[in-house]
């Protein structure tokens, strides 16, 4: 079990503290302020859609994530190519599990595969009893390669903010309990009801390791953080509220350095994203996020209404549209921009990750369209 | 392309016409009337959770579906064991595709795998140009083994109604375009936007073959029909309304014998079920269904409210709860019953299929609980 430390401010040389990224359209939008240009970036912008990524990434996924030179270069590639308004740190949501000593690989075409599943209460007890020391501020600990990758990236990004990346506790637990990807995450949802206490211990453990992972990226120079709860859409709102939200709030609190954000402007803003989570958007916000990411299923104006028109939104171009003829896609992007006006601020993104076979020129063209539209 | 025929009434010896099943709690509930006992059945009740199924089903899945003796026996097994209020015909949603000449197998642990995907507009054109003759009333055509399986089943069911089974056009197309199961059905959703006309032709073709498949079961003696749109939850409401609902309505019209249900009481009632479709429940109803199936994500009282408290509901015990200690599960079932009172009528079911490793005794116990609760 990790030991929460006392709150710590961002380092004096942090891009937000120093001001390099504090006035960027992205950070401003996450804080609820609109700039002359609407910021845009793409989930999975660093990845297989780019030929320069495919050329660079020859070894196994997790090894690439843990090599600072590789993770930094891959993170920077889409910024150079597309002129997006943010980088997002190239990593994998299971990296904090690997760094906590869990045997896991990314099987190409499948996803995370674990040496053994955490299937029972006894498995959970053994997991949480083992010592884990992921101190986010520590350059001698397991998070060092993450911190170093972030530092190298930030040194080259200048005024472009870097977003830290982490999986939410439920999505991590959905993989851990099953031992591999599954369609309906039934094993995890079973454990939740069969043994709610063991489930809560597992979720808290996941919150601590993934929260430390995200905090490490922020301390090392990331100007924002995003928590990805890819599989939360398999839950009812009631189960999310009772069995998941407390752990997600804990992970986000970690990312803030466990402060109550009394001085929100000096903290890195946090985004909370889930797929198919339209039924509990307010809960995603109330877990402690500054902005909420919306998947492609729900129009942004409707999402904003559900959030009282008080929460900055990120999203939600449909990835299925990226292959459509440009006039169709352009109309869709303009529609997303228009609906996004209902929120206090808007960061344009996809409503899910970039499909690997996407034509990268289409993404560059979207960036230009969004920037030109915002300047009118 | 199939040729729609003129409307035909149910045969004179049909269980509904003859009255054997017309007054059953299930058919009454689908028509909006409550009985002394709340009817209950389980999606995938005929299947791997039963040892008698595992003993019988040795060959490939689709061959079992197309052998009338096997499909009939498997359909009857859970009725004998659990005393559920309905049988549902044991089949697979790709059966009408196979009978239309498409090369497809069910790969164990994976799902439907096609000899080739219907990936392009040219593929769609070739598909819809090929002659298909699935006349639902015809005992000399490809649907004969389905009709014969239904007849054998109904002959043994007596007053217990049989529900016909079919996949909705979108879910069929999601498999066809990808050529196999996928997580986000991106290939299908791409074709929808890249070439909406080709997509519409594909969906209409799917509606015709699956509609004929469901109509064949009804003409052969099924007292109701259920259309399964398992993957519609990957769609936005807007895409569902524009690109999917017309085809689902066409499939349901086929199941009604292409009549406008002027004489609804003499037609077999139809249920429309989707997973993650909480954002467009009214559209599922308006496609031409008598009742709507609700997945485990949304409480029945909330679903009923969205449907104006005017639509019979089916659902929605969480399959993840089936492994929980009995007091936890019992409380959940009672909660489902209580919330279901908001609808004009309620058929208890799961909110998704029976997991293969479910203890069948738990299902029997739920049936007893539901029947006892209704009798109080």
XYZ file of C-alpha atoms in Angstrom:
752
model
C 0.000 0.000 0.000
C 1.253 3.456 -0.859
C 1.484 6.083 1.812
C -0.107 9.373 0.812
C 2.266 12.276 1.427
C 1.439 15.769 2.463
C 0.426 18.084 -0.361
C 3.243 19.510 -2.392
C 3.196 22.440 -4.777
C 4.480 22.109 -8.323
C 8.256 22.565 -8.666
C 9.506 26.098 -9.260
C 10.725 25.229 -12.754
C 7.437 23.578 -13.783
C 6.065 24.906 -17.092
C 2.827 25.971 -15.389
C 4.612 27.749 -12.554
C 7.075 29.365 -14.898
C 4.248 30.467 -17.151
C 5.368 28.802 -20.379
C 2.132 26.814 -20.726
C -0.182 28.541 -18.232
C -1.595 30.862 -20.877
C -1.818 28.193 -23.592
C -5.276 27.732 -25.157
C -5.368 24.164 -23.789
C -4.688 24.975 -20.134
C -6.925 28.029 -20.370
C -9.753 25.912 -21.807
C -9.407 23.257 -19.112
C -9.740 26.131 -16.611
C -12.907 27.341 -18.335
C -11.534 30.223 -20.376
C -11.874 30.516 -24.142
C -8.938 31.718 -26.252
C -8.971 33.215 -29.755
C -8.109 29.744 -31.052
C -9.980 26.602 -30.014
C -7.348 24.056 -28.940
C -7.307 20.618 -30.527
C -5.486 17.340 -29.968
C -6.335 13.698 -30.626
C -6.476 10.725 -28.284
C -3.856 8.207 -29.541
C -2.331 10.914 -31.750
C 1.044 9.364 -30.855
C 0.788 5.936 -32.355
C 0.267 3.623 -35.245
C -1.377 6.120 -37.590
C 2.029 7.815 -38.041
C 4.690 6.289 -40.337
C 7.413 7.872 -38.185
C 5.966 5.997 -35.193
C 5.904 2.685 -37.037
C 9.509 3.248 -38.077
C 10.636 3.977 -34.529
C 8.633 1.471 -32.492
C 10.186 -1.897 -33.137
C 10.338 -3.493 -29.664
C 7.557 -4.508 -27.272
C 5.077 -1.822 -26.255
C 5.817 -1.579 -22.531
C 9.576 -1.490 -23.098
C 9.067 1.429 -25.503
C 6.978 3.231 -22.887
C 9.745 2.779 -20.303
C 12.585 4.005 -22.513
C 12.706 7.789 -21.996
C 14.249 8.552 -25.386
C 11.612 6.492 -27.196
C 8.587 7.636 -25.205
C 9.677 11.252 -25.555
C 10.265 11.065 -29.299
C 6.947 9.292 -29.927
C 5.153 11.871 -27.795
C 6.646 14.702 -29.860
C 5.972 13.222 -33.321
C 2.315 14.268 -33.698
C 3.022 17.756 -32.342
C 5.606 18.333 -35.069
C 3.421 16.858 -37.775
C -0.094 18.074 -36.937
C 0.634 21.257 -34.945
C -1.816 20.133 -32.310
C -2.206 22.267 -29.178
C -1.015 19.593 -26.780
C 1.172 16.545 -26.524
C -0.047 13.571 -24.514
C 2.610 11.423 -22.923
C 3.087 8.166 -24.817
C 2.492 5.354 -22.375
C 0.145 2.527 -21.541
C -2.378 2.350 -18.739
C -0.766 -0.839 -17.376
C 2.659 0.825 -16.920
C 2.031 1.581 -13.208
C 0.984 -2.068 -12.731
C 4.211 -3.254 -14.359
C 6.197 -0.816 -12.197
C 4.387 -2.146 -9.133
C 5.747 -5.587 -9.951
C 2.848 -7.186 -11.803
C 3.683 -9.459 -14.724
C 1.952 -8.022 -17.777
C 2.642 -7.717 -21.490
C 0.815 -6.071 -24.355
C -0.046 -8.814 -26.833
C -0.265 -7.226 -30.314
C -3.844 -7.278 -31.585
C -5.164 -8.352 -28.184
C -4.137 -5.937 -25.430
C -2.826 -6.421 -21.902
C -2.271 -10.034 -20.885
C -1.287 -10.742 -17.280
C 0.795 -13.622 -15.953
C -2.096 -14.337 -13.595
C -5.489 -12.811 -12.966
C -6.425 -11.149 -9.660
C -9.591 -13.210 -9.555
C -10.403 -13.791 -5.884
C -10.436 -11.970 -2.561
C -7.284 -13.896 -1.618
C -5.591 -12.655 -4.800
C -6.589 -9.112 -3.880
C -5.261 -9.500 -0.353
C -1.925 -10.787 -1.629
C -1.742 -7.925 -4.117
C -2.388 -5.137 -1.647
C -0.135 -6.714 1.011
C 2.938 -6.662 -1.230
C 5.098 -3.592 -0.757
C 4.789 -0.979 -3.502
C 6.786 2.204 -3.490
C 5.754 4.371 -6.408
C 6.716 7.773 -5.023
C 5.856 10.228 -7.761
C 8.522 12.756 -6.733
C 11.314 10.197 -6.559
C 14.006 9.880 -9.217
C 15.507 6.805 -7.570
C 12.309 4.770 -7.688
C 10.446 2.748 -10.308
C 8.802 5.859 -11.803
C 12.179 7.296 -12.856
C 11.854 6.353 -16.572
C 8.439 7.994 -16.671
C 9.733 11.166 -15.051
C 12.743 11.223 -17.353
C 10.597 10.698 -20.466
C 8.353 13.565 -19.417
C 11.311 15.860 -18.677
C 12.864 15.213 -22.097
C 9.530 15.869 -23.774
C 8.775 19.076 -21.922
C 12.270 20.409 -22.643
C 11.402 20.348 -26.350
C 7.775 21.395 -26.199
C 8.257 25.009 -25.113
C 4.868 26.692 -24.841
C 2.961 23.587 -25.956
C 1.586 21.810 -22.895
C 2.102 18.125 -22.206
C -0.860 16.127 -20.867
C -0.116 13.309 -18.454
C -1.802 9.965 -19.159
C -3.264 7.336 -16.826
C -5.975 4.700 -16.715
C -8.777 4.939 -14.179
C -9.018 2.335 -11.395
C -12.062 0.529 -12.820
C -10.510 0.053 -16.243
C -7.304 -1.254 -14.664
C -9.288 -3.591 -12.410
C -11.370 -4.809 -15.363
C -8.139 -6.057 -16.955
C -6.612 -7.349 -13.710
C -9.589 -9.432 -12.591
C -10.086 -10.979 -16.031
C -6.342 -11.284 -16.625
C -6.832 -10.021 -20.180
C -9.231 -7.914 -22.274
C -12.876 -8.961 -22.262
C -16.043 -7.763 -23.900
C -18.301 -7.133 -20.926
C -15.872 -7.086 -17.970
C -18.093 -9.628 -16.278
C -15.392 -11.028 -13.982
C -14.697 -7.593 -12.524
C -18.368 -6.726 -12.168
C -18.916 -10.087 -10.478
C -16.197 -9.536 -7.889
C -17.773 -6.136 -7.206
C -21.011 -7.831 -6.115
C -19.671 -11.125 -4.765
C -17.184 -9.440 -2.427
C -17.628 -5.650 -2.310
C -14.954 -5.276 0.390
C -12.288 -7.086 -1.630
C -13.369 -5.058 -4.666
C -12.955 -1.810 -2.736
C -9.465 -2.834 -1.604
C -8.513 -3.653 -5.196
C -9.879 -0.358 -6.522
C -8.075 1.649 -3.865
C -4.822 -0.098 -4.740
C -5.384 0.668 -8.422
C -6.167 4.296 -7.544
C -2.927 4.602 -5.611
C -0.651 3.199 -8.317
C -2.306 4.959 -11.252
C -2.650 8.172 -9.260
C 1.053 8.088 -8.410
C 1.827 7.440 -12.088
C -0.169 10.497 -13.163
C 1.235 12.652 -10.377
C 4.777 11.696 -11.394
C 4.105 12.977 -14.919
C 2.707 16.243 -13.569
C 5.589 16.789 -11.153
C 8.062 16.105 -13.960
C 6.506 18.793 -16.118
C 3.116 17.800 -17.534
C 0.767 20.805 -17.525
C -2.429 18.738 -17.295
C -3.515 15.150 -16.756
C -6.170 12.890 -18.230
C -7.689 9.872 -16.508
C -9.025 7.304 -19.012
C -11.894 5.095 -17.839
C -12.357 3.244 -21.106
C -14.583 0.475 -19.741
C -16.731 2.392 -17.222
C -19.539 2.357 -19.794
C -20.156 -1.280 -18.889
C -21.468 -0.092 -15.507
C -24.845 1.133 -14.373
C -24.806 4.600 -12.876
C -25.602 3.096 -9.458
C -22.634 0.719 -9.584
C -20.373 3.517 -10.815
C -21.372 5.774 -7.939
C -21.096 3.100 -5.238
C -18.249 0.909 -6.381
C -16.033 3.014 -8.658
C -16.320 6.783 -8.225
C -14.593 6.877 -4.801
C -11.506 5.206 -6.278
C -11.481 7.500 -9.323
C -11.710 10.478 -6.971
C -8.753 9.062 -5.053
C -6.690 8.719 -8.236
C -7.495 12.305 -9.208
C -6.617 13.487 -5.690
C -3.234 11.769 -6.066
C -2.741 13.595 -9.352
C -3.358 16.874 -7.556
C -0.804 16.001 -4.924
C -3.615 15.132 -2.515
C -4.574 18.739 -2.010
C -8.125 20.003 -2.030
C -7.151 22.340 -4.864
C -7.421 25.392 -2.663
C -5.131 27.061 -5.172
C -6.574 25.544 -8.321
C -4.786 27.933 -10.653
C -1.393 26.631 -9.594
C -2.352 22.974 -9.997
C -2.346 21.103 -13.284
C -5.922 20.784 -14.580
C -7.352 17.274 -14.852
C -9.615 15.735 -17.512
C -11.804 12.697 -16.885
C -12.821 10.620 -19.909
C -14.953 7.511 -20.299
C -16.579 5.628 -23.173
C -20.346 5.167 -23.000
C -20.557 7.089 -19.745
C -23.334 9.465 -20.828
C -25.499 8.284 -17.935
C -23.068 9.601 -15.321
C -21.255 12.627 -16.700
C -21.861 14.727 -13.566
C -20.254 11.977 -11.498
C -17.163 12.026 -13.740
C -16.876 15.738 -13.050
C -17.585 15.501 -9.335
C -14.835 12.918 -8.892
C -12.504 15.888 -9.011
C -11.971 16.736 -12.687
C -11.686 20.212 -14.182
C -12.923 19.078 -17.599
C -14.843 16.080 -18.903
C -14.085 14.178 -22.105
C -17.155 13.155 -24.118
C -17.192 10.133 -26.391
C -18.653 10.260 -29.913
C -22.071 8.962 -28.839
C -23.478 12.110 -27.223
C -23.608 15.583 -28.872
C -21.600 18.155 -26.915
C -24.548 20.512 -26.422
C -26.493 17.708 -24.759
C -23.475 16.750 -22.646
C -23.039 20.366 -21.598
C -26.682 20.601 -20.571
C -26.272 17.534 -18.379
C -23.340 19.292 -16.705
C -25.252 22.514 -16.081
C -23.301 24.287 -18.837
C -20.621 24.809 -16.198
C -17.890 22.334 -17.166
C -15.246 22.610 -19.914
C -15.696 19.789 -22.414
C -13.301 17.846 -24.575
C -14.360 15.959 -27.712
C -15.984 14.510 -29.734
C -15.354 13.968 -33.452
C -16.521 10.453 -34.376
C -13.456 8.380 -35.385
C -15.699 6.586 -37.900
C -16.005 9.932 -39.716
C -12.239 10.221 -40.344
C -12.557 7.985 -43.412
C -15.524 9.918 -44.854
C -15.182 12.317 -47.818
C -13.755 15.651 -46.626
C -16.980 17.669 -47.060
C -18.813 15.184 -44.823
C -16.034 15.247 -42.243
C -15.722 19.034 -42.394
C -19.422 19.451 -41.743
C -19.147 17.067 -38.804
C -16.180 18.980 -37.314
C -18.035 22.290 -37.686
C -21.053 20.729 -36.003
C -18.865 19.579 -33.101
C -17.437 23.108 -32.788
C -20.894 24.645 -32.872
C -22.329 22.313 -30.230
C -19.222 22.844 -28.095
C -20.062 26.548 -27.793
C -22.623 25.632 -25.176
C -19.849 24.713 -22.711
C -17.778 27.378 -20.938
C -14.757 26.165 -22.924
C -14.029 23.445 -25.461
C -10.994 21.378 -26.400
C -11.577 19.647 -29.728
C -10.669 15.975 -29.770
C -12.000 12.688 -31.086
C -14.706 10.796 -29.221
C -12.345 7.781 -29.016
C -8.759 7.066 -30.068
C -7.328 7.580 -33.571
C -7.879 4.327 -35.513
C -4.471 2.868 -36.502
C -5.241 2.992 -40.231
C -6.207 6.671 -40.241
C -4.674 8.859 -42.966
C -2.556 11.249 -40.869
C -3.091 14.070 -43.379
C -6.764 14.076 -42.411
C -5.799 14.827 -38.809
C -3.529 17.688 -39.898
C -6.381 19.087 -41.992
C -8.747 18.953 -39.005
C -6.255 20.910 -36.888
C -6.108 23.602 -39.580
C -9.893 23.706 -39.854
C -10.364 24.040 -36.090
C -7.736 26.764 -35.803
C -9.129 28.706 -38.775
C -12.701 28.363 -37.509
C -11.714 29.638 -34.094
C -9.956 32.673 -35.531
C -12.974 33.892 -37.474
C -33.424 -9.169 -52.907
C -36.477 -10.665 -51.249
C -39.895 -9.811 -52.532
C -42.290 -8.722 -49.807
C -45.550 -10.629 -50.014
C -49.005 -9.453 -49.186
C -49.910 -9.627 -45.502
C -50.922 -13.023 -44.253
C -52.714 -13.920 -41.045
C -51.329 -16.523 -38.683
C -52.241 -20.108 -39.610
C -55.467 -21.485 -38.183
C -53.597 -24.022 -36.057
C -51.167 -21.445 -34.615
C -50.931 -21.540 -30.804
C -52.000 -17.890 -30.602
C -54.968 -18.362 -32.919
C -55.993 -21.546 -31.220
C -55.683 -19.882 -27.835
C -53.156 -22.230 -26.231
C -50.678 -19.418 -25.533
C -52.779 -16.292 -26.074
C -53.698 -16.080 -22.400
C -50.213 -16.976 -21.112
C -48.647 -14.450 -18.713
C -45.870 -13.808 -21.268
C -48.075 -12.957 -24.252
C -50.410 -10.988 -21.987
C -47.480 -9.004 -20.601
C -46.104 -8.232 -24.057
C -49.589 -6.913 -24.870
C -49.547 -4.708 -21.772
C -51.654 -6.778 -19.391
C -50.461 -7.996 -16.008
C -51.276 -11.532 -14.833
C -51.350 -12.944 -11.300
C -47.840 -14.243 -11.927
C -45.038 -12.107 -13.373
C -43.560 -14.090 -16.269
C -39.836 -14.776 -16.342
C -37.345 -16.230 -18.816
C -33.618 -15.716 -19.423
C -31.752 -14.647 -22.530
C -29.423 -17.563 -23.466
C -31.340 -19.841 -21.092
C -30.799 -22.563 -23.710
C -27.063 -22.935 -23.748
C -23.802 -23.655 -22.064
C -24.950 -23.098 -18.490
C -26.898 -26.385 -18.692
C -25.099 -29.758 -18.377
C -27.797 -31.381 -20.536
C -26.940 -28.832 -23.259
C -23.222 -29.531 -23.033
C -23.960 -33.268 -23.274
C -26.117 -32.855 -26.377
C -24.241 -30.199 -28.355
C -21.173 -31.878 -29.720
C -21.017 -30.610 -33.330
C -20.516 -27.103 -34.701
C -22.944 -24.419 -33.561
C -24.655 -23.582 -36.842
C -25.156 -27.253 -37.739
C -26.850 -27.757 -34.356
C -29.115 -24.785 -35.056
C -30.113 -26.257 -38.415
C -30.890 -29.751 -37.133
C -34.556 -29.656 -36.080
C -34.265 -32.447 -33.504
C -31.270 -30.754 -31.849
C -32.564 -27.185 -31.922
C -35.920 -28.309 -30.579
C -34.458 -30.385 -27.743
C -32.058 -27.592 -26.697
C -34.906 -25.079 -26.776
C -36.980 -27.283 -24.458
C -34.229 -28.072 -21.914
C -34.458 -24.869 -19.821
C -38.260 -24.971 -19.800
C -38.203 -28.434 -18.260
C -35.496 -27.523 -15.771
C -36.329 -23.979 -14.689
C -40.105 -23.838 -15.333
C -39.647 -20.513 -17.086
C -42.689 -18.888 -18.696
C -41.313 -19.016 -22.225
C -38.986 -20.918 -24.483
C -36.819 -18.999 -26.916
C -35.884 -20.784 -30.092
C -32.284 -21.990 -30.007
C -30.510 -20.478 -32.961
C -27.844 -17.984 -33.934
C -28.303 -14.544 -35.419
C -26.152 -15.474 -38.434
C -28.408 -18.416 -39.415
C -30.356 -16.332 -41.973
C -27.030 -15.193 -43.458
C -25.874 -18.805 -43.779
C -29.234 -19.747 -45.336
C -28.838 -16.844 -47.770
C -25.624 -18.448 -48.975
C -22.998 -16.550 -46.998
C -19.982 -18.516 -45.773
C -19.888 -18.155 -41.998
C -18.916 -20.292 -39.020
C -19.055 -19.768 -35.285
C -15.490 -19.998 -33.990
C -15.623 -21.203 -30.352
C -14.512 -18.437 -27.993
C -14.582 -15.861 -30.785
C -17.969 -15.687 -32.487
C -19.048 -15.444 -36.132
C -16.199 -15.555 -38.651
C -17.053 -14.983 -42.324
C -15.242 -16.362 -45.368
C -14.989 -12.764 -46.564
C -16.054 -9.397 -45.212
C -18.628 -7.206 -46.966
C -16.274 -4.261 -46.719
C -16.959 -2.037 -49.723
C -19.845 -0.656 -51.752
C -18.953 -3.163 -54.488
C -19.202 -5.993 -51.945
C -22.608 -4.703 -50.910
C -23.778 -4.490 -54.515
C -22.683 -8.062 -55.198
C -24.410 -9.228 -52.025
C -27.764 -7.626 -52.721
C -27.678 -8.618 -56.421
C -27.397 -12.334 -55.665
C -30.737 -14.132 -55.616
C -32.045 -14.951 -52.156
C -35.295 -16.754 -51.618
C -36.041 -16.982 -47.916
C -39.813 -17.297 -48.060
C -40.906 -17.608 -44.456
C -44.035 -19.603 -45.294
C -42.228 -22.107 -47.512
C -41.411 -25.636 -46.412
C -39.448 -26.350 -49.584
C -37.007 -23.464 -49.110
C -33.886 -22.860 -47.046
C -35.902 -21.959 -43.930
C -37.397 -25.466 -43.715
C -35.099 -26.667 -40.871
C -36.004 -23.583 -38.865
C -39.723 -24.098 -39.425
C -39.416 -27.800 -38.581
C -37.430 -27.087 -35.403
C -40.088 -24.613 -34.289
C -42.928 -27.025 -35.077
C -41.335 -29.822 -33.056
C -40.770 -27.460 -30.151
C -44.254 -25.998 -30.126
C -45.777 -29.484 -30.279
C -44.207 -30.214 -26.889
C -44.637 -26.818 -25.238
C -48.406 -26.819 -24.867
C -49.505 -23.604 -23.167
C -45.937 -22.313 -22.764
C -45.211 -19.806 -25.531
C -42.190 -20.028 -27.796
C -40.365 -16.785 -28.625
C -38.799 -16.475 -32.058
C -35.212 -15.232 -32.202
C -33.419 -12.953 -34.673
C -30.591 -10.429 -34.826
C -31.286 -6.835 -35.809
C -29.899 -5.504 -39.112
C -27.209 -3.311 -37.516
C -25.769 -6.104 -35.425
C -25.694 -8.404 -38.463
C -24.054 -5.678 -40.556
C -21.511 -4.977 -37.805
C -20.316 -8.583 -38.173
C -20.584 -8.680 -41.981
C -18.602 -5.501 -42.654
C -15.838 -6.437 -40.217
C -15.947 -10.103 -41.228
C -15.716 -11.088 -37.553
C -16.482 -9.739 -34.061
C -14.930 -6.404 -33.146
C -14.908 -4.167 -30.123
C -16.188 -0.899 -31.528
C -17.718 -1.919 -34.877
C -15.650 0.785 -36.515
C -15.668 -0.763 -39.991
C -19.465 -0.804 -40.074
C -19.781 2.704 -38.659
C -17.239 3.885 -41.242
C -19.148 2.455 -44.192
C -22.247 4.183 -42.801
C -20.562 7.572 -43.211
C -18.278 6.889 -46.171
C -21.100 5.569 -48.360
C -24.526 6.022 -46.753
C -26.319 4.676 -49.845
C -24.352 1.426 -49.869
C -24.900 1.190 -46.125
C -28.648 1.599 -46.565
C -28.705 -1.144 -49.217
C -26.793 -3.463 -46.887
C -29.088 -2.737 -43.940
C -32.202 -3.316 -46.031
C -30.816 -6.647 -47.206
C -30.076 -7.618 -43.607
C -33.579 -6.540 -42.590
C -35.103 -8.719 -45.277
C -33.200 -11.893 -44.427
C -33.457 -11.571 -40.642
C -37.085 -10.439 -40.903
C -37.927 -13.488 -43.002
C -36.100 -15.686 -40.465
C -38.164 -14.284 -37.596
C -41.400 -14.440 -39.584
C -40.731 -18.082 -40.416
C -40.498 -18.901 -36.715
C -43.744 -17.071 -36.005
C -45.620 -18.726 -38.884
C -44.360 -22.133 -37.722
C -45.769 -21.583 -34.238
C -43.775 -19.047 -32.209
C -46.134 -16.883 -30.133
C -43.807 -13.883 -29.977
C -40.545 -12.682 -31.479
C -37.500 -10.855 -30.177
C -35.117 -8.770 -32.277
C -31.633 -8.573 -30.722
C -29.570 -5.474 -31.544
C -26.602 -6.380 -29.378
C -24.198 -3.795 -30.819
C -26.512 -0.805 -31.356
C -25.069 0.717 -28.183
C -21.971 1.648 -30.188
C -24.087 4.216 -32.045
C -25.072 7.763 -31.246
C -28.797 8.345 -31.124
C -28.550 10.449 -34.287
C -26.832 7.678 -36.254
C -29.302 5.126 -34.922
C -32.272 7.214 -36.032
C -30.867 8.042 -39.478
C -28.919 4.962 -40.470
C -30.361 2.029 -38.521
C -33.927 2.481 -37.257
C -35.557 2.276 -40.725
C -33.995 -1.142 -41.302
C -34.976 -2.394 -37.836
C -38.527 -1.228 -38.526
C -38.434 -3.149 -41.808
C -37.281 -6.328 -40.025
C -40.068 -5.984 -37.471
C -42.593 -5.363 -40.265
C -41.443 -8.608 -41.901
C -41.979 -10.373 -38.585
C -45.529 -9.087 -38.549
C -46.132 -10.373 -42.058
C -45.742 -6.834 -43.406
C -49.077 -5.719 -41.993
C -49.627 -2.471 -40.155
C -50.868 -4.462 -37.163
C -54.432 -3.321 -37.640
C -55.402 -6.430 -35.737
C -52.642 -6.398 -33.171
C -54.261 -8.998 -30.932
C -54.028 -11.660 -33.612
C -50.361 -10.955 -34.399
C -47.461 -12.316 -32.411
C -46.093 -9.579 -30.127
C -42.555 -8.395 -30.794
C -39.794 -7.402 -28.359
C -36.872 -5.155 -29.299
C -33.704 -5.446 -27.235
C -30.358 -3.679 -27.369
C -27.315 -3.343 -25.128
C -26.315 0.164 -24.059
C -29.249 1.675 -25.925
C -30.557 3.783 -23.040
C -30.187 6.935 -25.142
C -32.761 5.775 -27.695
C -35.318 3.560 -25.975
C -38.289 5.400 -27.530
C -36.813 4.753 -30.979
C -36.531 1.022 -30.212
C -40.236 1.044 -29.402
C -41.266 3.188 -32.338
C -39.525 0.849 -34.768
C -42.594 -1.323 -34.328
C -42.090 -3.293 -31.118
C -44.762 -4.139 -28.560
C -42.260 -4.404 -25.711
C -38.717 -3.178 -25.106
C -35.922 -5.180 -23.485
C -33.737 -3.191 -21.080
C -30.130 -4.074 -20.382
C -28.710 -4.173 -16.842
C -27.355 -0.609 -17.003
C -30.598 1.337 -16.560
C -33.125 0.793 -13.732
C -36.534 -0.247 -15.059
C -38.383 2.650 -13.437
C -36.115 5.105 -15.235
C -36.512 3.203 -18.516
C -40.279 3.231 -18.086
C -40.267 6.981 -17.503
C -38.346 7.478 -20.738
C -41.056 5.482 -22.503
C -43.910 7.493 -21.010
C -44.841 4.602 -18.721
C -46.733 3.214 -21.697
C -44.562 0.325 -22.908
C -44.250 -3.205 -21.476
C -40.677 -3.821 -20.356
C -38.488 -6.892 -20.222
C -35.432 -7.196 -17.978
C -33.108 -6.528 -16.261
C -31.338 -8.615 -13.605
C -27.585 -7.938 -13.829
C -25.826 -11.146 -14.951
C -22.882 -10.121 -12.750
C -25.217 -10.579 -9.763
C -25.878 -14.271 -10.510
C -22.643 -15.218 -8.740
C -23.388 -13.110 -5.648
C -24.548 -14.624 -2.329
C -28.272 -15.438 -2.507
C -29.425 -12.661 -0.126
C -27.662 -10.082 -2.322
C -29.142 -11.562 -5.496
C -32.603 -11.914 -3.938
C -32.611 -8.260 -2.947
C -31.563 -7.325 -6.477
C -34.352 -9.422 -8.048
C -36.924 -7.875 -5.706
C -35.624 -4.427 -6.625
C -36.010 -5.262 -10.326
C -39.578 -6.427 -9.692
C -40.390 -3.299 -7.719
C -38.996 -0.919 -10.344
C -40.777 -2.896 -13.065
C -44.139 -2.001 -11.509
C -43.840 1.392 -13.121
C -44.366 -0.138 -16.580
C -47.795 -1.301 -17.756
C -46.455 -4.864 -17.711
C -43.172 -6.579 -16.943
C -41.438 -9.735 -18.116
C -38.526 -10.538 -15.823
C -35.301 -11.401 -17.604
C -31.596 -10.724 -17.348
C -30.101 -7.505 -18.666
C -27.812 -9.586 -20.931
C -27.364 -13.294 -21.673
C -26.788 -16.023 -19.064
C -22.996 -16.316 -18.552
C -21.867 -19.830 -19.584
C -20.478 -20.639 -16.124
C -23.675 -19.754 -14.263
C -24.929 -22.252 -11.677
C -28.238 -23.328 -13.235
C -29.804 -23.860 -9.802
C -29.558 -20.119 -9.248
C -31.742 -19.520 -12.309
C -34.316 -22.037 -11.082
C -34.365 -20.276 -7.718
C -34.945 -16.899 -9.399
C -37.925 -18.320 -11.297
C -39.420 -19.539 -8.012
C -38.788 -16.194 -6.341
C -40.407 -14.228 -9.175
C -43.428 -16.512 -9.284
C -43.875 -16.424 -5.499
C -43.447 -12.655 -5.371
C -46.035 -12.155 -8.081
C -48.548 -14.338 -6.283
C -48.470 -12.320 -3.078
